[in-house]
Amino acid sequence: QVQLVESGGGLVQAGGSLRLSCAASGSIFSINYMAWYRQGPGKQRELVAKITTGGVTNYAASVKGRFTISRDNARNTVELQMNSLNPEDTAVYYCNAEIRTTARSIIPCWGQGTQVAVSS
């Protein structure tokens, strides 16, 4: 069994910063990509940022230049540094990872989500 646990959400004023963390634990053989998604009020879940094992990243256009994703492969963690936050960034943020649990088994995993609220 594998689980992802997020932390670091909260309430911040516009222009402020937050740092989200996610740790994977359990029966992990290896982890392919790790990512952050978000779902705002009344909106569909969308990809925020993604990072491969080798450190290749991609970002949603709306967060490029403001958010930075990073990971520690040895600790099976991923972080999202969010700067210059604005009210449109208000959402539940979900950690996501593609985890290989055995040599032949790969599963997508999701965290429970952490709330980020940005006040104007």
Coordinates of C-alpha atoms in Angstrom, one line a residue:
Q1 CA 0.0 0.0 0.0
V2 CA 1.2 3.5 -0.9
Q3 CA 0.1 6.8 0.4
L4 CA 0.8 10.5 -0.3
V5 CA 0.5 13.0 2.5
E6 CA 0.4 16.7 1.8
S7 CA 1.2 19.5 4.2
G8 CA 1.7 23.3 4.0
G9 CA -1.6 24.7 2.9
G10 CA -3.3 27.6 4.6
L11 CA -4.6 31.2 4.2
V12 CA -2.4 33.9 2.8
Q13 CA -2.8 37.4 1.5
A14 CA -2.5 38.2 -2.2
G15 CA 1.2 38.6 -3.0
G16 CA 2.3 36.2 -0.3
S17 CA 3.9 32.8 -0.5
L18 CA 3.3 29.3 0.6
R19 CA 5.2 26.1 0.3
L20 CA 3.5 22.8 -0.1
S21 CA 5.1 19.4 0.7
C22 CA 4.1 15.9 -0.1
A23 CA 5.7 12.7 1.1
A24 CA 5.2 9.3 -0.4
S25 CA 5.4 6.2 1.8
G26 CA 4.7 2.5 1.7
S27 CA 5.7 -0.2 -0.7
I28 CA 7.6 1.9 -3.2
F29 CA 9.9 0.4 -5.8
S30 CA 10.5 3.6 -7.6
I31 CA 8.6 6.8 -8.5
N32 CA 8.2 8.1 -12.0
Y33 CA 6.7 11.5 -12.2
M34 CA 5.4 13.6 -9.3
A35 CA 3.0 16.4 -9.7
W36 CA 0.7 18.9 -8.1
Y37 CA -2.9 19.4 -9.3
R38 CA -5.5 21.8 -8.0
Q39 CA -9.2 22.2 -8.0
G40 CA -10.8 25.6 -7.4
P41 CA -14.4 26.2 -6.4
G42 CA -16.7 25.2 -9.2
K43 CA -13.7 24.2 -11.4
Q44 CA -12.3 21.0 -12.8
R45 CA -9.0 19.6 -11.4
E46 CA -6.1 21.0 -13.4
L47 CA -2.4 20.2 -13.5
V48 CA -0.3 22.9 -11.8
A49 CA 3.2 21.4 -12.2
K50 CA 4.9 18.2 -12.9
I51 CA 8.5 16.9 -12.4
T52 CA 10.1 13.7 -13.7
T53 CA 12.7 11.6 -11.9
G54 CA 15.4 13.3 -13.9
G55 CA 14.1 16.8 -12.8
V56 CA 12.4 17.8 -16.0
T57 CA 9.5 20.2 -15.1
N58 CA 6.5 21.6 -16.8
Y59 CA 4.0 24.2 -15.5
A60 CA 0.6 25.4 -16.2
A61 CA 0.8 28.8 -18.0
S62 CA -1.1 30.5 -15.2
V63 CA 1.7 29.7 -12.6
K64 CA 4.8 29.7 -14.7
G65 CA 7.3 32.1 -13.2
R66 CA 5.6 32.2 -9.8
F67 CA 5.6 28.5 -8.7
T68 CA 8.5 26.1 -8.5
I69 CA 8.3 22.4 -8.2
S70 CA 11.1 20.3 -6.8
R71 CA 11.6 16.8 -5.6
D72 CA 14.0 14.7 -3.4
N73 CA 14.2 11.3 -5.0
A74 CA 16.0 9.8 -2.0
R75 CA 13.2 10.9 0.4
N76 CA 10.3 10.4 -2.0
T77 CA 9.1 13.9 -1.5
V78 CA 7.9 16.7 -3.8
E79 CA 7.4 20.4 -2.9
L80 CA 5.7 23.3 -4.5
Q81 CA 7.0 26.8 -3.7
M82 CA 4.2 29.3 -4.6
N83 CA 5.1 33.0 -4.8
S84 CA 3.1 36.0 -5.8
L85 CA -0.1 34.2 -4.9
N86 CA -3.4 35.7 -6.1
P87 CA -7.0 34.9 -5.3
E88 CA -7.3 32.8 -8.5
D89 CA -4.8 30.4 -6.9
T90 CA -7.4 29.5 -4.2
A91 CA -8.0 25.8 -4.5
V92 CA -7.5 22.4 -3.0
Y93 CA -4.1 21.3 -4.0
Y94 CA -3.5 17.6 -4.6
C95 CA -0.2 15.7 -4.8
N96 CA 0.0 13.1 -7.5
A97 CA 2.6 10.5 -8.4
E98 CA 3.0 7.5 -10.6
I99 CA 4.5 4.9 -8.4
R100 CA 6.1 1.6 -9.3
T101 CA 5.3 -0.8 -6.5
T102 CA 7.0 -3.8 -8.0
A103 CA 9.0 -4.4 -11.1
R104 CA 5.8 -4.9 -13.1
S105 CA 3.2 -2.8 -11.3
I106 CA 2.7 0.9 -11.7
I107 CA -0.1 2.8 -10.0
P108 CA -1.3 6.4 -10.0
C109 CA -1.5 7.8 -6.4
W110 CA -3.3 10.8 -5.1
G111 CA -3.0 12.6 -1.8
Q112 CA -6.0 13.8 0.2
G113 CA -5.5 17.4 -0.7
T114 CA -4.6 20.6 1.2
Q115 CA -6.5 23.8 1.1
V116 CA -4.9 27.0 -0.2
A117 CA -6.9 30.2 0.2
V118 CA -5.6 33.6 -1.0
S119 CA -7.4 36.7 0.2
S120 CA -7.4 39.9 -1.8

